[in-house]
Amino acid sequence: MTAPRRELIVSIVLHTVLVLGAIVALMPMAWMLSASVMPTGEATAYPPRFFPSRVTLEHYEQLFTRLDLGRYLLNSAFLAFTVTATSLVINSMAGYAFAKLRFRGRDRTFRLLSLGLVLPVQVAMLPLFLLMKQLGLVNTYWGVIIPGMASIFGIFLIRQYALSIPDDMLDAARIDGASELTIYWKVVVPGILPILATLAIWTFLATWNDFMWPLIVLSDAAHYTLPVALANLSGEHVQDTELMMAGSVLTVLPVLAVFLFLQRYYIQGIMAGSVKG
Amino acid sequence: MTAPAIPTRTPAAQLPPGTGRAAWLFLAPALSLIFIFFFLPVLASLLLSLTDFDIYAIADPSATRFVGLRNYGRLLQTPEFWQALRNTLYFALAGGPLTIALSLGAALLLNAKLTRFKTVFRTIYFIPFVTTLVAVSIVWRYLYHTRYGLLNYGLGYLGVEPIDWLGDPRWAMPAIILLAVWKNFGYNMLIFIAGLQSIPSELYDAAEIDGAGPVRRFFNVTLPLLGPTMLFVGVVTMIGYFQLFAEPYVMTMGGPLRATTSVVLLMYEEGFRWWRMGYAAAIAFVLFLVILIATLIQFRLQRERA
């Protein structure tokens, strides 16, 4: 067999496998979308069908009118935006300090912090709940926001990237008499924008998708996030397949949109963060 | 997410005036939040596990008594706990390697010279990872339906009899593993692609000149050089998988016959449904020990390979 011919066969096999993989990766999402616009009962017909006989938006309508999902959508959006904004500031300040400022105890503090990476968050949850209760923050948005405002992972990500800021640049600003806060804001933040974008997307997705802690700390339906509300609904409306699929679409669509529009920053940041380690 | 680089030590004489104080001001918000809302609760969890803190204690904390290691003793005698631990190990030890193998396979395909549309495939494979776990668990619950689910329908074409995925104790955990593999392989795939791209191509050229075929090149060049990446992926995947919670909560509520009750689900039930918080804290701490041991084993294995 000649080399180009062999290459062609290998290429066909390779791309067939890749396309099959893509179908498997997307199929559940595609069916979710399709079933969400099926008339009631059609998603549980036999034999199962993939495409709706006619497209209807009645389930979406029902979600917003009868089941108040608009409220949960707003809750989720508010929490995700707030946690993302505050954590960006707090983590980037700390990450920058660990990377570029010289102070006594830096290495020891950083090592201590890195221990936290192997601690599963669930170990903290029981006392955290009692603490939140003491502070009167159970069943408030703060109960979700405050524990999300700083993250060890975020500090690591920023520090790793900030190490590449040239010291000369910072020292030049100092000689010009700039305050440390000005340096952070005018020199450091513009220098680490790409990794800030990565961390912003990461935090937004993680907060939006988070389930266990919001489930624990938000017991009053008015404060539910979408995943908590959805899990609750799925218990009551287990038979309403099309309705549940509409709710799932509504939950997934915002994060999918964020990812698809900003994936350049997200994917590159994750890959860069892992290689340097 | 990265292994900490070795920090360089700077003599104190080089410190510009004022940076020490500025540094601590920059660190103060993050460190105090992490200390108060993470490290402190972790330590408190250890104390809590030595008490009989329960629903009465929530109303009146002074009713709490110190009970020593009694919670741990009771835990080790409870069949439900051992089953939850077995289920979690099953999930992590079967699901973890499966996820990693698939991630590596996908990364190799996407990194191949002949592959076109690399970024398109990369994006598609990554999509499941960014989706909301609760939502896709609900979707998969319907896909797994014995009669109306697409999965059994598809398998029917291959001559497979309908499987009661979520209703049969033997199949429920494999079903959850399948969902987890689908959801998570894209993330590890990205890390592997980054690792593969950092291998210098001269090494492959040299191996090829020495007459090594693709299989030998994979085992003699690719795999050894992926060592650190493999360790990172292994540890992150395993820590994540030991925390299994949302999938069984949404899909099976831990059933059938507790076949999918994970350690975290058990902790949640004991702590936040029955408010036996002292007992639940002991469960949480055992989970931490298991994760710690599993992490140390992976580091040890990696060192032996290197």
Short mmCIF file of N, CA, C and O in Angstrom, two decimals, chain A residues 53-155:
data_model
loop_
_atom_site.label_atom_id
_atom_site.label_comp_id
_atom_site.label_asym_id
_atom_site.label_seq_id
_atom_site.Cartn_x
_atom_site.Cartn_y
_atom_site.Cartn_z
N SER A 53 -43.30 15.98 16.91
CA SER A 53 -44.21 15.98 15.77
C SER A 53 -44.60 17.42 15.43
O SER A 53 -44.79 17.77 14.28
N ARG A 54 -44.75 18.24 16.47
CA ARG A 54 -44.88 19.68 16.24
C ARG A 54 -44.20 20.39 17.40
O ARG A 54 -44.10 19.84 18.50
N VAL A 55 -43.72 21.60 17.16
CA VAL A 55 -42.99 22.33 18.19
C VAL A 55 -43.94 23.15 19.04
O VAL A 55 -44.78 23.88 18.51
N THR A 56 -43.83 22.96 20.36
CA THR A 56 -44.68 23.76 21.24
C THR A 56 -43.84 24.36 22.36
O THR A 56 -42.88 23.74 22.82
N LEU A 57 -44.19 25.56 22.77
CA LEU A 57 -43.45 26.20 23.86
C LEU A 57 -44.26 26.19 25.15
O LEU A 57 -43.95 26.90 26.10
N GLU A 58 -45.31 25.36 25.19
CA GLU A 58 -46.21 25.39 26.35
C GLU A 58 -45.49 25.06 27.66
O GLU A 58 -45.84 25.59 28.71
N HIS A 59 -44.50 24.19 27.58
CA HIS A 59 -43.82 23.79 28.83
C HIS A 59 -42.99 24.94 29.39
O HIS A 59 -42.93 25.14 30.60
N TYR A 60 -42.38 25.69 28.48
CA TYR A 60 -41.63 26.87 28.93
C TYR A 60 -42.58 27.88 29.56
O TYR A 60 -42.29 28.48 30.59
N GLU A 61 -43.73 28.03 28.91
CA GLU A 61 -44.73 28.96 29.43
C GLU A 61 -45.15 28.55 30.83
O GLU A 61 -45.21 29.38 31.75
N GLN A 62 -45.38 27.26 30.99
CA GLN A 62 -45.80 26.75 32.28
C GLN A 62 -44.73 26.99 33.36
O GLN A 62 -45.04 27.32 34.50
N LEU A 63 -43.47 26.82 32.96
CA LEU A 63 -42.37 27.03 33.92
C LEU A 63 -42.40 28.45 34.47
O LEU A 63 -42.18 28.67 35.66
N PHE A 64 -42.66 29.40 33.59
CA PHE A 64 -42.61 30.79 34.02
C PHE A 64 -43.89 31.24 34.70
O PHE A 64 -43.88 32.05 35.61
N THR A 65 -45.05 30.71 34.24
CA THR A 65 -46.30 31.18 34.83
C THR A 65 -46.63 30.44 36.11
O THR A 65 -46.86 31.04 37.15
N ARG A 66 -46.61 29.12 36.04
CA ARG A 66 -47.12 28.36 37.18
C ARG A 66 -46.02 28.00 38.18
O ARG A 66 -46.25 27.93 39.37
N LEU A 67 -44.82 27.77 37.68
CA LEU A 67 -43.79 27.22 38.57
C LEU A 67 -42.73 28.24 38.97
O LEU A 67 -41.77 27.91 39.66
N ASP A 68 -42.87 29.48 38.53
CA ASP A 68 -42.04 30.55 39.06
C ASP A 68 -40.54 30.36 38.78
O ASP A 68 -39.70 30.79 39.56
N LEU A 69 -40.22 29.73 37.67
CA LEU A 69 -38.81 29.49 37.41
C LEU A 69 -38.02 30.76 37.10
O LEU A 69 -36.81 30.81 37.27
N GLY A 70 -38.77 31.80 36.68
CA GLY A 70 -38.12 33.08 36.41
C GLY A 70 -37.41 33.60 37.65
O GLY A 70 -36.30 34.13 37.59
N ARG A 71 -38.04 33.39 38.79
CA ARG A 71 -37.44 33.84 40.03
C ARG A 71 -36.13 33.11 40.32
O ARG A 71 -35.14 33.72 40.72
N TYR A 72 -36.13 31.80 40.10
CA TYR A 72 -34.92 31.01 40.37
C TYR A 72 -33.81 31.39 39.39
O TYR A 72 -32.63 31.39 39.73
N LEU A 73 -34.24 31.71 38.17
CA LEU A 73 -33.28 32.15 37.16
C LEU A 73 -32.59 33.43 37.64
O LEU A 73 -31.36 33.56 37.57
N LEU A 74 -33.39 34.35 38.16
CA LEU A 74 -32.82 35.60 38.67
C LEU A 74 -31.91 35.33 39.87
O LEU A 74 -30.83 35.90 39.98
N ASN A 75 -32.37 34.46 40.78
CA ASN A 75 -31.54 34.11 41.95
C ASN A 75 -30.18 33.58 41.51
O ASN A 75 -29.14 34.02 41.99
N SER A 76 -30.22 32.63 40.58
CA SER A 76 -28.97 32.02 40.11
C SER A 76 -28.08 33.06 39.46
O SER A 76 -26.87 33.09 39.70
N ALA A 77 -28.67 33.90 38.62
CA ALA A 77 -27.87 34.91 37.92
C ALA A 77 -27.26 35.88 38.93
O ALA A 77 -26.07 36.20 38.86
N PHE A 78 -28.07 36.34 39.87
CA PHE A 78 -27.57 37.29 40.87
C PHE A 78 -26.41 36.69 41.67
O PHE A 78 -25.35 37.30 41.84
N LEU A 79 -26.60 35.45 42.14
CA LEU A 79 -25.55 34.81 42.93
C LEU A 79 -24.28 34.60 42.11
O LEU A 79 -23.18 34.90 42.57
N ALA A 80 -24.45 34.11 40.88
CA ALA A 80 -23.26 33.82 40.06
C ALA A 80 -22.49 35.10 39.76
O ALA A 80 -21.26 35.13 39.84
N PHE A 81 -23.22 36.18 39.43
CA PHE A 81 -22.53 37.43 39.13
C PHE A 81 -21.84 38.00 40.37
O PHE A 81 -20.70 38.45 40.32
N THR A 82 -22.54 37.98 41.49
CA THR A 82 -21.96 38.57 42.71
C THR A 82 -20.72 37.81 43.16
O THR A 82 -19.69 38.41 43.46
N VAL A 83 -20.83 36.48 43.20
CA VAL A 83 -19.68 35.69 43.63
C VAL A 83 -18.51 35.89 42.67
O VAL A 83 -17.36 36.07 43.09
N THR A 84 -18.79 35.92 41.37
CA THR A 84 -17.73 36.09 40.39
C THR A 84 -17.03 37.44 40.58
O THR A 84 -15.79 37.51 40.65
N ALA A 85 -17.80 38.50 40.68
CA ALA A 85 -17.21 39.83 40.80
C ALA A 85 -16.36 39.96 42.06
O ALA A 85 -15.20 40.38 42.00
N THR A 86 -16.92 39.58 43.20
CA THR A 86 -16.16 39.74 44.45
C THR A 86 -14.95 38.82 44.49
O THR A 86 -13.87 39.23 44.92
N SER A 87 -15.11 37.59 44.02
CA SER A 87 -13.98 36.66 44.12
C SER A 87 -12.84 37.06 43.20
O SER A 87 -11.68 36.79 43.49
N LEU A 88 -13.16 37.70 42.09
CA LEU A 88 -12.09 38.15 41.19
C LEU A 88 -11.18 39.14 41.91
O LEU A 88 -9.95 39.03 41.86
N VAL A 89 -11.78 40.11 42.58
CA VAL A 89 -10.99 41.13 43.28
C VAL A 89 -10.19 40.48 44.41
O VAL A 89 -8.96 40.64 44.50
N ILE A 90 -10.87 39.70 45.23
CA ILE A 90 -10.23 39.15 46.43
C ILE A 90 -9.12 38.15 46.07
O ILE A 90 -8.01 38.21 46.61
N ASN A 91 -9.41 37.25 45.12
CA ASN A 91 -8.40 36.26 44.76
C ASN A 91 -7.23 36.87 44.00
O ASN A 91 -6.09 36.42 44.15
N SER A 92 -7.50 37.87 43.17
CA SER A 92 -6.40 38.43 42.39
C SER A 92 -5.46 39.23 43.30
O SER A 92 -4.24 39.20 43.11
N MET A 93 -6.01 39.92 44.30
CA MET A 93 -5.13 40.63 45.24
C MET A 93 -4.22 39.64 45.96
O MET A 93 -3.01 39.83 46.07
N ALA A 94 -4.82 38.54 46.44
CA ALA A 94 -4.03 37.56 47.18
C ALA A 94 -3.03 36.85 46.27
O ALA A 94 -1.86 36.67 46.64
N GLY A 95 -3.46 36.47 45.09
CA GLY A 95 -2.58 35.78 44.16
C GLY A 95 -1.39 36.64 43.77
O GLY A 95 -0.25 36.17 43.71
N TYR A 96 -1.65 37.93 43.55
CA TYR A 96 -0.58 38.87 43.22
C TYR A 96 0.40 39.01 44.38
O TYR A 96 1.62 38.97 44.19
N ALA A 97 -0.14 39.13 45.59
CA ALA A 97 0.73 39.28 46.76
C ALA A 97 1.65 38.07 46.91
O ALA A 97 2.85 38.20 47.15
N PHE A 98 1.09 36.87 46.73
CA PHE A 98 1.92 35.67 46.85
C PHE A 98 2.97 35.59 45.74
O PHE A 98 4.07 35.08 45.94
N ALA A 99 2.63 36.10 44.57
CA ALA A 99 3.56 35.98 43.44
C ALA A 99 4.65 37.03 43.49
O ALA A 99 5.81 36.74 43.22
N LYS A 100 4.31 38.27 43.83
CA LYS A 100 5.23 39.36 43.55
C LYS A 100 5.66 40.19 44.76
O LYS A 100 6.61 40.96 44.66
N LEU A 101 4.96 40.14 45.86
CA LEU A 101 5.36 40.97 46.99
C LEU A 101 6.24 40.15 47.92
O LEU A 101 6.09 38.95 48.05
N ARG A 102 7.20 40.85 48.55
CA ARG A 102 8.11 40.13 49.45
C ARG A 102 7.69 40.44 50.87
O ARG A 102 7.59 41.61 51.25
N PHE A 103 7.45 39.42 51.62
CA PHE A 103 7.11 39.63 53.02
C PHE A 103 7.44 38.38 53.81
O PHE A 103 7.50 37.28 53.26
N ARG A 104 7.64 38.59 55.09
CA ARG A 104 7.98 37.49 55.96
C ARG A 104 6.81 36.50 56.06
O ARG A 104 5.66 36.93 56.14
N GLY A 105 7.12 35.23 56.01
CA GLY A 105 6.07 34.21 56.19
C GLY A 105 5.31 33.88 54.92
O GLY A 105 4.34 33.15 54.95
N ARG A 106 5.77 34.43 53.78
CA ARG A 106 5.03 34.19 52.54
C ARG A 106 5.00 32.71 52.17
O ARG A 106 3.93 32.15 51.92
N ASP A 107 6.17 32.08 52.16
CA ASP A 107 6.23 30.69 51.72
C ASP A 107 5.46 29.78 52.66
O ASP A 107 4.76 28.87 52.23
N ARG A 108 5.59 30.08 53.96
CA ARG A 108 4.91 29.22 54.93
C ARG A 108 3.38 29.36 54.78
O ARG A 108 2.66 28.38 54.77
N THR A 109 2.92 30.59 54.63
CA THR A 109 1.49 30.82 54.48
C THR A 109 0.96 30.12 53.22
O THR A 109 -0.10 29.50 53.23
N PHE A 110 1.76 30.23 52.16
CA PHE A 110 1.32 29.63 50.90
C PHE A 110 1.24 28.11 51.00
O PHE A 110 0.30 27.49 50.50
N ARG A 111 2.23 27.52 51.66
CA ARG A 111 2.21 26.06 51.83
C ARG A 111 1.01 25.62 52.65
O ARG A 111 0.34 24.64 52.32
N LEU A 112 0.73 26.39 53.69
CA LEU A 112 -0.42 26.07 54.54
C LEU A 112 -1.71 26.11 53.73
O LEU A 112 -2.57 25.24 53.83
N LEU A 113 -1.81 27.13 52.89
CA LEU A 113 -2.98 27.31 52.05
C LEU A 113 -3.13 26.13 51.08
O LEU A 113 -4.24 25.64 50.84
N SER A 114 -1.99 25.67 50.54
CA SER A 114 -2.07 24.61 49.54
C SER A 114 -2.55 23.30 50.16
O SER A 114 -3.08 22.44 49.45
N LEU A 115 -2.38 23.16 51.48
CA LEU A 115 -2.93 21.98 52.15
C LEU A 115 -4.44 21.89 51.92
O LEU A 115 -5.01 20.81 51.81
N GLY A 116 -5.07 23.05 51.87
CA GLY A 116 -6.53 23.09 51.72
C GLY A 116 -7.03 22.47 50.43
O GLY A 116 -8.20 22.12 50.32
N LEU A 117 -6.13 22.33 49.44
CA LEU A 117 -6.57 21.78 48.16
C LEU A 117 -6.97 20.32 48.25
O LEU A 117 -7.73 19.84 47.42
N VAL A 118 -6.41 19.59 49.23
CA VAL A 118 -6.80 18.18 49.33
C VAL A 118 -7.93 17.97 50.33
O VAL A 118 -8.39 16.84 50.51
N LEU A 119 -8.38 19.05 50.97
CA LEU A 119 -9.50 18.90 51.91
C LEU A 119 -10.81 18.97 51.14
O LEU A 119 -11.09 19.97 50.49
N PRO A 120 -11.62 17.92 51.19
CA PRO A 120 -12.91 18.00 50.51
C PRO A 120 -13.82 19.02 51.20
O PRO A 120 -13.88 19.07 52.44
N VAL A 121 -14.51 19.85 50.41
CA VAL A 121 -15.34 20.90 51.00
C VAL A 121 -16.43 20.35 51.92
O VAL A 121 -16.85 21.02 52.85
N GLN A 122 -16.82 19.10 51.66
CA GLN A 122 -17.91 18.55 52.48
C GLN A 122 -17.52 18.42 53.94
O GLN A 122 -18.38 18.42 54.81
N VAL A 123 -16.20 18.30 54.20
CA VAL A 123 -15.77 18.18 55.59
C VAL A 123 -16.12 19.45 56.36
O VAL A 123 -16.41 19.41 57.55
N ALA A 124 -16.13 20.59 55.65
CA ALA A 124 -16.41 21.85 56.33
C ALA A 124 -17.90 22.13 56.47
O ALA A 124 -18.30 22.99 57.25
N MET A 125 -18.73 21.43 55.71
CA MET A 125 -20.12 21.87 55.56
C MET A 125 -20.96 21.85 56.84
O MET A 125 -21.77 22.75 57.06
N LEU A 126 -20.77 20.84 57.69
CA LEU A 126 -21.62 20.76 58.88
C LEU A 126 -21.38 21.94 59.82
O LEU A 126 -22.31 22.66 60.17
N PRO A 127 -20.08 22.17 60.23
CA PRO A 127 -19.86 23.34 61.09
C PRO A 127 -20.14 24.65 60.36
O PRO A 127 -20.60 25.60 61.00
N LEU A 128 -19.91 24.69 59.05
CA LEU A 128 -20.18 25.91 58.30
C LEU A 128 -21.67 26.25 58.39
O LEU A 128 -22.04 27.42 58.54
N PHE A 129 -22.49 25.24 58.31
CA PHE A 129 -23.93 25.48 58.43
C PHE A 129 -24.26 26.05 59.80
O PHE A 129 -25.03 27.01 59.92
N LEU A 130 -23.67 25.47 60.85
CA LEU A 130 -23.94 25.97 62.21
C LEU A 130 -23.43 27.40 62.37
O LEU A 130 -24.08 28.23 63.00
N LEU A 131 -22.26 27.68 61.77
CA LEU A 131 -21.72 29.04 61.82
C LEU A 131 -22.66 30.00 61.12
O LEU A 131 -22.98 31.09 61.64
N MET A 132 -23.13 29.61 59.94
CA MET A 132 -24.05 30.46 59.18
C MET A 132 -25.34 30.70 59.97
O MET A 132 -25.93 31.77 59.93
N LYS A 133 -25.74 29.67 60.71
CA LYS A 133 -26.95 29.79 61.50
C LYS A 133 -26.74 30.81 62.62
O LYS A 133 -27.58 31.67 62.87
N GLN A 134 -25.57 30.69 63.29
CA GLN A 134 -25.22 31.65 64.34
C GLN A 134 -25.24 33.08 63.81
O GLN A 134 -25.68 34.01 64.47
N LEU A 135 -24.72 33.25 62.58
CA LEU A 135 -24.61 34.58 62.00
C LEU A 135 -25.93 35.05 61.38
O LEU A 135 -26.03 36.16 60.87
N GLY A 136 -26.94 34.18 61.43
CA GLY A 136 -28.23 34.54 60.85
C GLY A 136 -28.22 34.57 59.33
O GLY A 136 -29.02 35.27 58.72
N LEU A 137 -27.31 33.80 58.73
CA LEU A 137 -27.18 33.87 57.27
C LEU A 137 -27.79 32.66 56.56
O LEU A 137 -27.75 32.59 55.33
N VAL A 138 -28.34 31.71 57.34
CA VAL A 138 -29.03 30.60 56.69
C VAL A 138 -30.27 31.16 56.01
O VAL A 138 -30.94 32.05 56.55
N ASN A 139 -30.53 30.67 54.79
CA ASN A 139 -31.68 31.16 54.05
C ASN A 139 -31.54 32.60 53.57
O ASN A 139 -32.53 33.30 53.42
N THR A 140 -30.31 33.04 53.40
CA THR A 140 -30.09 34.34 52.77
C THR A 140 -29.11 34.14 51.62
O THR A 140 -28.40 33.14 51.57
N TYR A 141 -29.08 35.12 50.71
CA TYR A 141 -28.12 35.03 49.61
C TYR A 141 -26.69 35.03 50.14
O TYR A 141 -25.80 34.41 49.58
N TRP A 142 -26.48 35.76 51.26
CA TRP A 142 -25.13 35.83 51.82
C TRP A 142 -24.59 34.45 52.18
O TRP A 142 -23.40 34.20 52.12
N GLY A 143 -25.47 33.56 52.57
CA GLY A 143 -25.06 32.21 52.93
C GLY A 143 -24.34 31.51 51.78
O GLY A 143 -23.50 30.64 51.99
N VAL A 144 -24.72 31.86 50.55
CA VAL A 144 -24.05 31.28 49.38
C VAL A 144 -22.87 32.14 48.96
O VAL A 144 -21.81 31.63 48.60
N ILE A 145 -23.05 33.46 49.05
CA ILE A 145 -22.01 34.37 48.52
C ILE A 145 -20.73 34.30 49.34
O ILE A 145 -19.63 34.14 48.79
N ILE A 146 -20.85 34.42 50.66
CA ILE A 146 -19.65 34.57 51.49
C ILE A 146 -18.66 33.41 51.35
O ILE A 146 -17.47 33.65 51.12
N PRO A 147 -19.10 32.15 51.44
CA PRO A 147 -18.10 31.08 51.29
C PRO A 147 -17.51 31.01 49.89
O PRO A 147 -16.46 30.38 49.69
N GLY A 148 -18.16 31.67 48.90
CA GLY A 148 -17.63 31.61 47.55
C GLY A 148 -16.70 32.76 47.21
O GLY A 148 -16.12 32.79 46.13
N MET A 149 -16.57 33.72 48.12
CA MET A 149 -15.84 34.94 47.79
C MET A 149 -14.33 34.76 47.64
O MET A 149 -13.67 35.54 46.97
N ALA A 150 -13.77 33.76 48.33
CA ALA A 150 -12.34 33.52 48.18
C ALA A 150 -12.15 32.04 47.89
O ALA A 150 -12.86 31.21 48.46
N SER A 151 -11.23 31.71 47.00
CA SER A 151 -10.99 30.28 46.76
C SER A 151 -9.50 30.03 46.61
O SER A 151 -8.78 30.81 46.01
N ILE A 152 -9.07 28.93 47.20
CA ILE A 152 -7.65 28.57 47.15
C ILE A 152 -7.25 28.32 45.71
O ILE A 152 -6.20 28.76 45.25
N PHE A 153 -8.11 27.63 44.98
CA PHE A 153 -7.85 27.36 43.57
C PHE A 153 -7.65 28.66 42.79
O PHE A 153 -6.72 28.80 42.01
N GLY A 154 -8.52 29.64 43.04
CA GLY A 154 -8.42 30.92 42.36
C GLY A 154 -7.11 31.62 42.66
O GLY A 154 -6.45 32.15 41.76
N ILE A 155 -6.71 31.60 43.92
CA ILE A 155 -5.45 32.24 44.32
C ILE A 155 -4.28 31.57 43.61
O ILE A 155 -3.37 32.22 43.11
#
